[in-house]
């Protein structure tokens, strides 16, 4: 058996350097990819995410019916689709950019006028629109009375994300609770359906900005929600390579380790890229 010199023992093996290279590549790839794909004009691109939403928002504002009071279900469906498309677009921008850029993307959320939580409640579950479709005629019948509930409290015609005086907060929230209870009572009289009563709360909140900042004692859970069908967490278990452990080549003479220059060059390139990403 040939004798391995001390100099040869001091040189890292190719397999060790290759494993180190793959480890660094795994850790650094997201940052490198984000730096490569992140838009140079995030403000414009993130605002562009809301082009369709702004159009559908204007359609709802120009509609003769308001959200709580008999709006055509297809208008509601188109509006929610535009909202979900906008939020998907924002999420994609965030995936493409490092976290340091996310505040620039989040500035575009001002397009929602403080109504994101209420719009999430309304639009993220398709079953809510299905429930609304079942009760649309009832909401239309109760519409004039429901609109009076809102206008009496806020002295304005309420359409969608209306900007009303929210100061002092205690009075604003008291008026919101009172208006919501009034609407739900009118809907209950016309519809005789607890499902429609619960839906009324989800429809009223997006009509007034910052309404979700208040606490409500009225039951406002999504109707007919049941158990959410949440996708199971994908738990791919990494292969531990146990089938390769302890494998030896019997009878083969051990060869001395040789320097492995290519992985060293790749490591150097990675370190340079990491430094550039960090500086940017």
PDB file of C-alpha atoms in Angstrom:
ATOM      1  CA  UNK A   1       0.000   0.000   0.000  1.00  0.00           C
ATOM      2  CA  UNK A   2       1.357   3.392  -1.019  1.00  0.00           C
ATOM      3  CA  UNK A   3       2.036   5.824   1.743  1.00  0.00           C
ATOM      4  CA  UNK A   4      -0.032   9.097   1.817  1.00  0.00           C
ATOM      5  CA  UNK A   5       2.141  12.115   2.460  1.00  0.00           C
ATOM      6  CA  UNK A   6       1.320  14.834   4.992  1.00  0.00           C
ATOM      7  CA  UNK A   7       0.942  17.372   2.164  1.00  0.00           C
ATOM      8  CA  UNK A   8      -1.621  15.180   0.448  1.00  0.00           C
ATOM      9  CA  UNK A   9      -3.556  14.693   3.696  1.00  0.00           C
ATOM     10  CA  UNK A  10      -3.784  18.463   4.148  1.00  0.00           C
ATOM     11  CA  UNK A  11      -5.560  18.968   0.797  1.00  0.00           C
ATOM     12  CA  UNK A  12      -9.357  18.675   1.095  1.00  0.00           C
ATOM     13  CA  UNK A  13     -10.838  15.879  -0.975  1.00  0.00           C
ATOM     14  CA  UNK A  14     -12.968  16.619  -4.034  1.00  0.00           C
ATOM     15  CA  UNK A  15     -16.005  15.009  -2.406  1.00  0.00           C
ATOM     16  CA  UNK A  16     -15.689  17.235   0.678  1.00  0.00           C
ATOM     17  CA  UNK A  17     -15.386  20.381  -1.401  1.00  0.00           C
ATOM     18  CA  UNK A  18     -18.289  19.316  -3.579  1.00  0.00           C
ATOM     19  CA  UNK A  19     -20.505  18.827  -0.512  1.00  0.00           C
ATOM     20  CA  UNK A  20     -19.462  22.226   0.811  1.00  0.00           C
ATOM     21  CA  UNK A  21     -20.186  23.791  -2.570  1.00  0.00           C
ATOM     22  CA  UNK A  22     -23.688  22.267  -2.676  1.00  0.00           C
ATOM     23  CA  UNK A  23     -24.384  23.434   0.878  1.00  0.00           C
ATOM     24  CA  UNK A  24     -23.405  27.016   0.095  1.00  0.00           C
ATOM     25  CA  UNK A  25     -25.375  26.899  -3.140  1.00  0.00           C
ATOM     26  CA  UNK A  26     -28.495  25.791  -1.245  1.00  0.00           C
ATOM     27  CA  UNK A  27     -28.144  28.551   1.345  1.00  0.00           C
ATOM     28  CA  UNK A  28     -27.309  31.312  -1.087  1.00  0.00           C
ATOM     29  CA  UNK A  29     -29.519  30.448  -4.053  1.00  0.00           C
ATOM     30  CA  UNK A  30     -32.660  32.276  -2.783  1.00  0.00           C
ATOM     31  CA  UNK A  31     -30.738  35.493  -2.180  1.00  0.00           C
ATOM     32  CA  UNK A  32     -28.945  35.266  -5.514  1.00  0.00           C
ATOM     33  CA  UNK A  33     -32.191  34.499  -7.354  1.00  0.00           C
ATOM     34  CA  UNK A  34     -34.004  37.371  -5.635  1.00  0.00           C
ATOM     35  CA  UNK A  35     -31.228  39.774  -6.515  1.00  0.00           C
ATOM     36  CA  UNK A  36     -31.397  38.641 -10.138  1.00  0.00           C
ATOM     37  CA  UNK A  37     -35.207  38.760 -10.615  1.00  0.00           C
ATOM     38  CA  UNK A  38     -36.322  41.596  -8.325  1.00  0.00           C
ATOM     39  CA  UNK A  39     -37.808  44.499 -10.264  1.00  0.00           C
ATOM     40  CA  UNK A  40     -35.875  47.755 -10.455  1.00  0.00           C
ATOM     41  CA  UNK A  41     -39.110  49.768 -10.244  1.00  0.00           C
ATOM     42  CA  UNK A  42     -40.986  48.143  -7.385  1.00  0.00           C
ATOM     43  CA  UNK A  43     -43.283  51.088  -6.661  1.00  0.00           C
ATOM     44  CA  UNK A  44     -44.658  51.139 -10.217  1.00  0.00           C
ATOM     45  CA  UNK A  45     -44.864  47.358 -10.508  1.00  0.00           C
ATOM     46  CA  UNK A  46     -46.604  46.873  -7.168  1.00  0.00           C
ATOM     47  CA  UNK A  47     -49.129  49.604  -7.962  1.00  0.00           C
ATOM     48  CA  UNK A  48     -49.710  47.923 -11.327  1.00  0.00           C
ATOM     49  CA  UNK A  49     -50.875  44.842  -9.409  1.00  0.00           C
ATOM     50  CA  UNK A  50     -54.007  46.805  -8.497  1.00  0.00           C
ATOM     51  CA  UNK A  51     -55.002  47.902 -12.015  1.00  0.00           C
ATOM     52  CA  UNK A  52     -57.807  45.348 -12.325  1.00  0.00           C
ATOM     53  CA  UNK A  53     -58.854  45.836  -8.709  1.00  0.00           C
ATOM     54  CA  UNK A  54     -59.179  49.612  -9.155  1.00  0.00           C
ATOM     55  CA  UNK A  55     -61.356  49.089 -12.231  1.00  0.00           C
ATOM     56  CA  UNK A  56     -63.706  46.683 -10.419  1.00  0.00           C
ATOM     57  CA  UNK A  57     -63.762  48.969  -7.393  1.00  0.00           C
ATOM     58  CA  UNK A  58     -65.000  51.806  -9.579  1.00  0.00           C
ATOM     59  CA  UNK A  59     -67.607  49.486 -11.095  1.00  0.00           C
ATOM     60  CA  UNK A  60     -68.974  48.766  -7.636  1.00  0.00           C
ATOM     61  CA  UNK A  61     -69.015  52.453  -6.745  1.00  0.00           C
ATOM     62  CA  UNK A  62     -71.013  53.256  -9.884  1.00  0.00           C
ATOM     63  CA  UNK A  63     -73.462  50.390  -9.345  1.00  0.00           C
ATOM     64  CA  UNK A  64     -76.994  51.385  -8.254  1.00  0.00           C
ATOM     65  CA  UNK A  65     -76.818  48.667  -5.574  1.00  0.00           C
ATOM     66  CA  UNK A  66     -74.366  48.614  -2.698  1.00  0.00           C
ATOM     67  CA  UNK A  67     -72.478  45.612  -1.368  1.00  0.00           C
ATOM     68  CA  UNK A  68     -74.775  44.856   1.567  1.00  0.00           C
ATOM     69  CA  UNK A  69     -77.980  45.550  -0.288  1.00  0.00           C
ATOM     70  CA  UNK A  70     -78.568  43.501  -3.415  1.00  0.00           C
ATOM     71  CA  UNK A  71     -75.418  43.934  -5.499  1.00  0.00           C
ATOM     72  CA  UNK A  72     -75.422  41.612  -8.515  1.00  0.00           C
ATOM     73  CA  UNK A  73     -73.505  38.478  -7.580  1.00  0.00           C
ATOM     74  CA  UNK A  74     -71.465  38.535 -10.793  1.00  0.00           C
ATOM     75  CA  UNK A  75     -70.215  42.027  -9.946  1.00  0.00           C
ATOM     76  CA  UNK A  76     -69.228  40.754  -6.521  1.00  0.00           C
ATOM     77  CA  UNK A  77     -67.491  37.737  -8.036  1.00  0.00           C
ATOM     78  CA  UNK A  78     -65.516  39.908 -10.487  1.00  0.00           C
ATOM     79  CA  UNK A  79     -64.502  42.292  -7.722  1.00  0.00           C
ATOM     80  CA  UNK A  80     -63.257  39.504  -5.445  1.00  0.00           C
ATOM     81  CA  UNK A  81     -61.375  37.894  -8.316  1.00  0.00           C
ATOM     82  CA  UNK A  82     -59.606  41.189  -9.016  1.00  0.00           C
ATOM     83  CA  UNK A  83     -58.720  41.533  -5.336  1.00  0.00           C
ATOM     84  CA  UNK A  84     -57.279  38.030  -5.114  1.00  0.00           C
ATOM     85  CA  UNK A  85     -55.315  38.557  -8.349  1.00  0.00           C
ATOM     86  CA  UNK A  86     -53.843  41.760  -6.899  1.00  0.00           C
ATOM     87  CA  UNK A  87     -52.761  40.039  -3.689  1.00  0.00           C
ATOM     88  CA  UNK A  88     -51.251  37.139  -5.656  1.00  0.00           C
ATOM     89  CA  UNK A  89     -49.285  39.664  -7.706  1.00  0.00           C
ATOM     90  CA  UNK A  90     -47.982  41.316  -4.515  1.00  0.00           C
ATOM     91  CA  UNK A  91     -46.966  37.940  -3.086  1.00  0.00           C
ATOM     92  CA  UNK A  92     -45.082  37.105  -6.289  1.00  0.00           C
ATOM     93  CA  UNK A  93     -43.145  40.379  -6.114  1.00  0.00           C
ATOM     94  CA  UNK A  94     -42.173  39.608  -2.526  1.00  0.00           C
ATOM     95  CA  UNK A  95     -40.974  36.149  -3.488  1.00  0.00           C
ATOM     96  CA  UNK A  96     -38.767  37.667  -6.179  1.00  0.00           C
ATOM     97  CA  UNK A  97     -37.246  40.312  -3.912  1.00  0.00           C
ATOM     98  CA  UNK A  98     -35.245  40.254  -0.683  1.00  0.00           C
ATOM     99  CA  UNK A  99     -37.043  41.244   2.522  1.00  0.00           C
ATOM    100  CA  UNK A 100     -35.280  44.588   2.560  1.00  0.00           C
ATOM    101  CA  UNK A 101     -37.391  45.545  -0.489  1.00  0.00           C
ATOM    102  CA  UNK A 102     -40.745  44.434   0.939  1.00  0.00           C
ATOM    103  CA  UNK A 103     -41.595  47.822   2.525  1.00  0.00           C
ATOM    104  CA  UNK A 104     -41.502  49.365  -0.958  1.00  0.00           C
ATOM    105  CA  UNK A 105     -43.960  46.732  -2.188  1.00  0.00           C
ATOM    106  CA  UNK A 106     -46.252  47.178   0.804  1.00  0.00           C
ATOM    107  CA  UNK A 107     -46.744  50.855  -0.005  1.00  0.00           C
ATOM    108  CA  UNK A 108     -49.112  49.783  -2.762  1.00  0.00           C
ATOM    109  CA  UNK A 109     -51.506  48.395  -0.139  1.00  0.00           C
ATOM    110  CA  UNK A 110     -52.736  51.948   0.344  1.00  0.00           C
ATOM    111  CA  UNK A 111     -54.875  51.138  -2.708  1.00  0.00           C
ATOM    112  CA  UNK A 112     -57.032  49.088  -0.305  1.00  0.00           C
ATOM    113  CA  UNK A 113     -57.822  52.123   1.880  1.00  0.00           C
ATOM    114  CA  UNK A 114     -57.484  50.219   5.144  1.00  0.00           C
ATOM    115  CA  UNK A 115     -59.912  47.517   4.035  1.00  0.00           C
ATOM    116  CA  UNK A 116     -57.599  44.553   3.621  1.00  0.00           C
ATOM    117  CA  UNK A 117     -58.897  42.529   6.589  1.00  0.00           C
ATOM    118  CA  UNK A 118     -62.512  43.050   5.576  1.00  0.00           C
ATOM    119  CA  UNK A 119     -61.755  42.175   1.949  1.00  0.00           C
ATOM    120  CA  UNK A 120     -59.915  39.054   3.071  1.00  0.00           C
ATOM    121  CA  UNK A 121     -63.021  37.972   4.997  1.00  0.00           C
ATOM    122  CA  UNK A 122     -65.196  38.634   1.964  1.00  0.00           C
ATOM    123  CA  UNK A 123     -63.091  37.318  -0.902  1.00  0.00           C
ATOM    124  CA  UNK A 124     -60.778  34.530   0.235  1.00  0.00           C
ATOM    125  CA  UNK A 125     -63.543  31.926   0.570  1.00  0.00           C
ATOM    126  CA  UNK A 126     -65.539  31.208  -2.609  1.00  0.00           C
ATOM    127  CA  UNK A 127     -68.320  29.681  -0.505  1.00  0.00           C
ATOM    128  CA  UNK A 128     -69.228  33.143   0.766  1.00  0.00           C
ATOM    129  CA  UNK A 129     -70.114  34.232  -2.774  1.00  0.00           C
ATOM    130  CA  UNK A 130     -72.139  31.043  -3.216  1.00  0.00           C
ATOM    131  CA  UNK A 131     -74.107  31.850  -0.052  1.00  0.00           C
ATOM    132  CA  UNK A 132     -74.637  35.398  -1.273  1.00  0.00           C
ATOM    133  CA  UNK A 133     -75.968  34.082  -4.587  1.00  0.00           C
ATOM    134  CA  UNK A 134     -78.572  32.044  -2.703  1.00  0.00           C
ATOM    135  CA  UNK A 135     -79.765  35.107  -0.778  1.00  0.00           C
ATOM    136  CA  UNK A 136     -79.268  37.905  -3.317  1.00  0.00           C
ATOM    137  CA  UNK A 137     -82.995  38.483  -3.850  1.00  0.00           C
ATOM    138  CA  UNK A 138     -83.494  38.707  -0.103  1.00  0.00           C
ATOM    139  CA  UNK A 139     -80.658  41.240   0.284  1.00  0.00           C
ATOM    140  CA  UNK A 140     -82.195  43.219  -2.570  1.00  0.00           C
ATOM    141  CA  UNK A 141     -85.557  43.288  -0.797  1.00  0.00           C
ATOM    142  CA  UNK A 142     -83.936  44.366   2.473  1.00  0.00           C
ATOM    143  CA  UNK A 143     -81.622  46.782   0.652  1.00  0.00           C
ATOM    144  CA  UNK A 144     -83.390  50.129   1.218  1.00  0.00           C
ATOM    145  CA  UNK A 145     -83.826  49.447   4.930  1.00  0.00           C
ATOM    146  CA  UNK A 146     -80.221  48.267   5.276  1.00  0.00           C
ATOM    147  CA  UNK A 147     -78.906  51.374   3.530  1.00  0.00           C
ATOM    148  CA  UNK A 148     -80.882  53.574   5.922  1.00  0.00           C
ATOM    149  CA  UNK A 149     -79.227  51.754   8.848  1.00  0.00           C
ATOM    150  CA  UNK A 150     -75.839  52.896   7.546  1.00  0.00           C
ATOM    151  CA  UNK A 151     -76.722  56.385   6.368  1.00  0.00           C
ATOM    152  CA  UNK A 152     -78.427  57.298   9.662  1.00  0.00           C
ATOM    153  CA  UNK A 153     -75.253  56.481  11.594  1.00  0.00           C
ATOM    154  CA  UNK A 154     -72.682  57.963   9.232  1.00  0.00           C
ATOM    155  CA  UNK A 155     -74.666  60.693   7.426  1.00  0.00           C
ATOM    156  CA  UNK A 156     -73.299  59.650   4.022  1.00  0.00           C
ATOM    157  CA  UNK A 157     -74.305  57.308   1.236  1.00  0.00           C
ATOM    158  CA  UNK A 158     -72.318  54.120   1.851  1.00  0.00           C
ATOM    159  CA  UNK A 159     -71.013  52.150  -1.125  1.00  0.00           C
ATOM    160  CA  UNK A 160     -67.651  50.422  -0.648  1.00  0.00           C
ATOM    161  CA  UNK A 161     -64.747  51.402   1.595  1.00  0.00           C
ATOM    162  CA  UNK A 162     -66.467  54.670   2.398  1.00  0.00           C
ATOM    163  CA  UNK A 163     -64.301  57.233   4.165  1.00  0.00           C
ATOM    164  CA  UNK A 164     -66.133  58.335   7.308  1.00  0.00           C
ATOM    165  CA  UNK A 165     -65.005  60.093  10.452  1.00  0.00           C
ATOM    166  CA  UNK A 166     -63.346  57.495  12.688  1.00  0.00           C
ATOM    167  CA  UNK A 167     -62.566  59.877  15.555  1.00  0.00           C
ATOM    168  CA  UNK A 168     -63.089  59.355  18.351  1.00  0.00           C
ATOM    169  CA  UNK A 169     -62.654  55.639  17.885  1.00  0.00           C
ATOM    170  CA  UNK A 170     -65.105  54.694  20.647  1.00  0.00           C
ATOM    171  CA  UNK A 171     -67.933  56.558  18.923  1.00  0.00           C
ATOM    172  CA  UNK A 172     -67.001  55.216  15.502  1.00  0.00           C
ATOM    173  CA  UNK A 173     -66.996  51.625  16.753  1.00  0.00           C
ATOM    174  CA  UNK A 174     -70.239  52.153  18.648  1.00  0.00           C
ATOM    175  CA  UNK A 175     -71.846  53.455  15.440  1.00  0.00           C
ATOM    176  CA  UNK A 176     -70.431  50.507  13.466  1.00  0.00           C
ATOM    177  CA  UNK A 177     -71.857  47.983  15.924  1.00  0.00           C
ATOM    178  CA  UNK A 178     -75.208  49.735  15.954  1.00  0.00           C
ATOM    179  CA  UNK A 179     -75.376  49.938  12.146  1.00  0.00           C
ATOM    180  CA  UNK A 180     -74.377  46.284  11.770  1.00  0.00           C
ATOM    181  CA  UNK A 181     -77.012  45.149  14.266  1.00  0.00           C
ATOM    182  CA  UNK A 182     -79.604  47.226  12.430  1.00  0.00           C
ATOM    183  CA  UNK A 183     -78.703  45.693   9.064  1.00  0.00           C
ATOM    184  CA  UNK A 184     -78.742  42.185  10.480  1.00  0.00           C
ATOM    185  CA  UNK A 185     -82.171  42.747  12.031  1.00  0.00           C
ATOM    186  CA  UNK A 186     -83.549  43.974   8.694  1.00  0.00           C
ATOM    187  CA  UNK A 187     -82.056  40.990   6.876  1.00  0.00           C
ATOM    188  CA  UNK A 188     -83.462  38.607   9.478  1.00  0.00           C
ATOM    189  CA  UNK A 189     -86.951  40.061   9.027  1.00  0.00           C
ATOM    190  CA  UNK A 190     -86.805  39.745   5.240  1.00  0.00           C
ATOM    191  CA  UNK A 191     -84.860  36.517   4.872  1.00  0.00           C
ATOM    192  CA  UNK A 192     -85.687  34.450   7.950  1.00  0.00           C
ATOM    193  CA  UNK A 193     -82.250  32.861   7.570  1.00  0.00           C
ATOM    194  CA  UNK A 194     -79.411  32.819  10.086  1.00  0.00           C
ATOM    195  CA  UNK A 195     -77.065  32.115   7.194  1.00  0.00           C
ATOM    196  CA  UNK A 196     -78.040  35.421   5.585  1.00  0.00           C
ATOM    197  CA  UNK A 197     -77.754  37.248   8.934  1.00  0.00           C
ATOM    198  CA  UNK A 198     -74.176  36.040   9.390  1.00  0.00           C
ATOM    199  CA  UNK A 199     -73.361  36.967   5.804  1.00  0.00           C
ATOM    200  CA  UNK A 200     -74.660  40.514   6.390  1.00  0.00           C
ATOM    201  CA  UNK A 201     -71.779  41.217   8.781  1.00  0.00           C
ATOM    202  CA  UNK A 202     -69.224  40.148   6.168  1.00  0.00           C
ATOM    203  CA  UNK A 203     -70.879  42.402   3.588  1.00  0.00           C
ATOM    204  CA  UNK A 204     -71.172  45.470   5.818  1.00  0.00           C
ATOM    205  CA  UNK A 205     -67.577  45.697   7.050  1.00  0.00           C
ATOM    206  CA  UNK A 206     -65.910  46.282   3.634  1.00  0.00           C
ATOM    207  CA  UNK A 207     -68.318  49.170   3.073  1.00  0.00           C
ATOM    208  CA  UNK A 208     -66.576  51.369   5.663  1.00  0.00           C
ATOM    209  CA  UNK A 209     -62.838  51.851   6.001  1.00  0.00           C
ATOM    210  CA  UNK A 210     -61.127  50.638   9.176  1.00  0.00           C
ATOM    211  CA  UNK A 211     -64.293  48.863  10.337  1.00  0.00           C
ATOM    212  CA  UNK A 212     -62.298  45.765  11.278  1.00  0.00           C
ATOM    213  CA  UNK A 213     -60.475  47.790  13.941  1.00  0.00           C
ATOM    214  CA  UNK A 214     -63.591  47.527  16.100  1.00  0.00           C
ATOM    215  CA  UNK A 215     -64.700  44.678  18.349  1.00  0.00           C
ATOM    216  CA  UNK A 216     -68.082  43.151  17.602  1.00  0.00           C
ATOM    217  CA  UNK A 217     -70.193  40.998  19.881  1.00  0.00           C
ATOM    218  CA  UNK A 218     -72.401  39.996  16.960  1.00  0.00           C
ATOM    219  CA  UNK A 219     -71.576  36.639  15.449  1.00  0.00           C
ATOM    220  CA  UNK A 220     -69.707  37.425  12.252  1.00  0.00           C
ATOM    221  CA  UNK A 221     -68.210  34.088  11.247  1.00  0.00           C
ATOM    222  CA  UNK A 222     -68.297  33.228   7.544  1.00  0.00           C
ATOM    223  CA  UNK A 223     -71.598  31.429   6.792  1.00  0.00           C
ATOM    224  CA  UNK A 224     -71.503  27.814   5.773  1.00  0.00           C
ATOM    225  CA  UNK A 225     -67.757  27.841   6.319  1.00  0.00           C
ATOM    226  CA  UNK A 226     -67.597  24.546   8.162  1.00  0.00           C
ATOM    227  CA  UNK A 227     -64.148  23.086   8.383  1.00  0.00           C
ATOM    228  CA  UNK A 228     -61.708  24.866   6.124  1.00  0.00           C
ATOM    229  CA  UNK A 229     -60.084  22.560   3.654  1.00  0.00           C
ATOM    230  CA  UNK A 230     -56.536  23.479   4.463  1.00  0.00           C
ATOM    231  CA  UNK A 231     -53.880  21.858   2.325  1.00  0.00           C
ATOM    232  CA  UNK A 232     -51.757  19.488   4.314  1.00  0.00           C
ATOM    233  CA  UNK A 233     -48.207  20.544   4.953  1.00  0.00           C
ATOM    234  CA  UNK A 234     -45.870  18.995   2.453  1.00  0.00           C
ATOM    235  CA  UNK A 235     -43.389  17.144   4.591  1.00  0.00           C
ATOM    236  CA  UNK A 236     -40.937  15.744   2.106  1.00  0.00           C
ATOM    237  CA  UNK A 237     -38.336  13.876   4.111  1.00  0.00           C
ATOM    238  CA  UNK A 238     -34.827  14.390   2.820  1.00  0.00           C
ATOM    239  CA  UNK A 239     -33.039  11.209   1.769  1.00  0.00           C
ATOM    240  CA  UNK A 240     -30.269  10.512   4.239  1.00  0.00           C
ATOM    241  CA  UNK A 241     -28.193   8.573   1.747  1.00  0.00           C
ATOM    242  CA  UNK A 242     -28.092   5.536   4.052  1.00  0.00           C
ATOM    243  CA  UNK A 243     -27.906   3.183   1.081  1.00  0.00           C
ATOM    244  CA  UNK A 244     -24.467   4.614   0.390  1.00  0.00           C
ATOM    245  CA  UNK A 245     -23.154   4.479   3.954  1.00  0.00           C
ATOM    246  CA  UNK A 246     -20.366   2.044   4.689  1.00  0.00           C
ATOM    247  CA  UNK A 247     -19.894   1.177   1.026  1.00  0.00           C
ATOM    248  CA  UNK A 248     -16.316   0.165   0.320  1.00  0.00           C
ATOM    249  CA  UNK A 249     -14.505  -1.141  -2.703  1.00  0.00           C
ATOM    250  CA  UNK A 250     -12.992  -4.403  -1.616  1.00  0.00           C
ATOM    251  CA  UNK A 251      -9.545  -5.210  -2.906  1.00  0.00           C
ATOM    252  CA  UNK A 252      -9.034  -1.740  -4.355  1.00  0.00           C
ATOM    253  CA  UNK A 253      -5.832  -0.002  -3.431  1.00  0.00           C
ATOM    254  CA  UNK A 254      -6.298   3.330  -1.648  1.00  0.00           C
ATOM    255  CA  UNK A 255      -5.132   6.171  -3.819  1.00  0.00           C
ATOM    256  CA  UNK A 256      -3.733   9.371  -2.413  1.00  0.00           C
ATOM    257  CA  UNK A 257      -5.987  12.435  -2.423  1.00  0.00           C
ATOM    258  CA  UNK A 258      -5.271  14.993  -5.088  1.00  0.00           C
ATOM    259  CA  UNK A 259      -5.963  18.699  -5.050  1.00  0.00           C
ATOM    260  CA  UNK A 260      -9.419  19.633  -6.398  1.00  0.00           C
ATOM    261  CA  UNK A 261      -9.120  23.061  -7.970  1.00  0.00           C
ATOM    262  CA  UNK A 262     -12.492  23.382  -9.712  1.00  0.00           C
ATOM    263  CA  UNK A 263     -14.620  23.323  -6.530  1.00  0.00           C
ATOM    264  CA  UNK A 264     -12.237  25.832  -4.958  1.00  0.00           C
ATOM    265  CA  UNK A 265     -12.829  28.163  -7.895  1.00  0.00           C
ATOM    266  CA  UNK A 266     -16.585  27.717  -7.600  1.00  0.00           C
ATOM    267  CA  UNK A 267     -16.447  28.479  -3.891  1.00  0.00           C
ATOM    268  CA  UNK A 268     -14.532  31.647  -4.621  1.00  0.00           C
ATOM    269  CA  UNK A 269     -17.140  32.722  -7.169  1.00  0.00           C
ATOM    270  CA  UNK A 270     -19.923  32.061  -4.666  1.00  0.00           C
ATOM    271  CA  UNK A 271     -18.213  34.133  -2.005  1.00  0.00           C
ATOM    272  CA  UNK A 272     -17.879  37.031  -4.446  1.00  0.00           C
ATOM    273  CA  UNK A 273     -21.575  36.794  -5.391  1.00  0.00           C
ATOM    274  CA  UNK A 274     -22.615  36.660  -1.740  1.00  0.00           C
ATOM    275  CA  UNK A 275     -20.573  39.759  -1.003  1.00  0.00           C
ATOM    276  CA  UNK A 276     -22.217  41.603  -3.904  1.00  0.00           C
ATOM    277  CA  UNK A 277     -25.736  40.577  -2.783  1.00  0.00           C
ATOM    278  CA  UNK A 278     -25.055  41.682   0.763  1.00  0.00           C
ATOM    279  CA  UNK A 279     -23.734  45.059  -0.383  1.00  0.00           C
ATOM    280  CA  UNK A 280     -26.790  45.616  -2.611  1.00  0.00           C
TER     281      UNK A 280
END
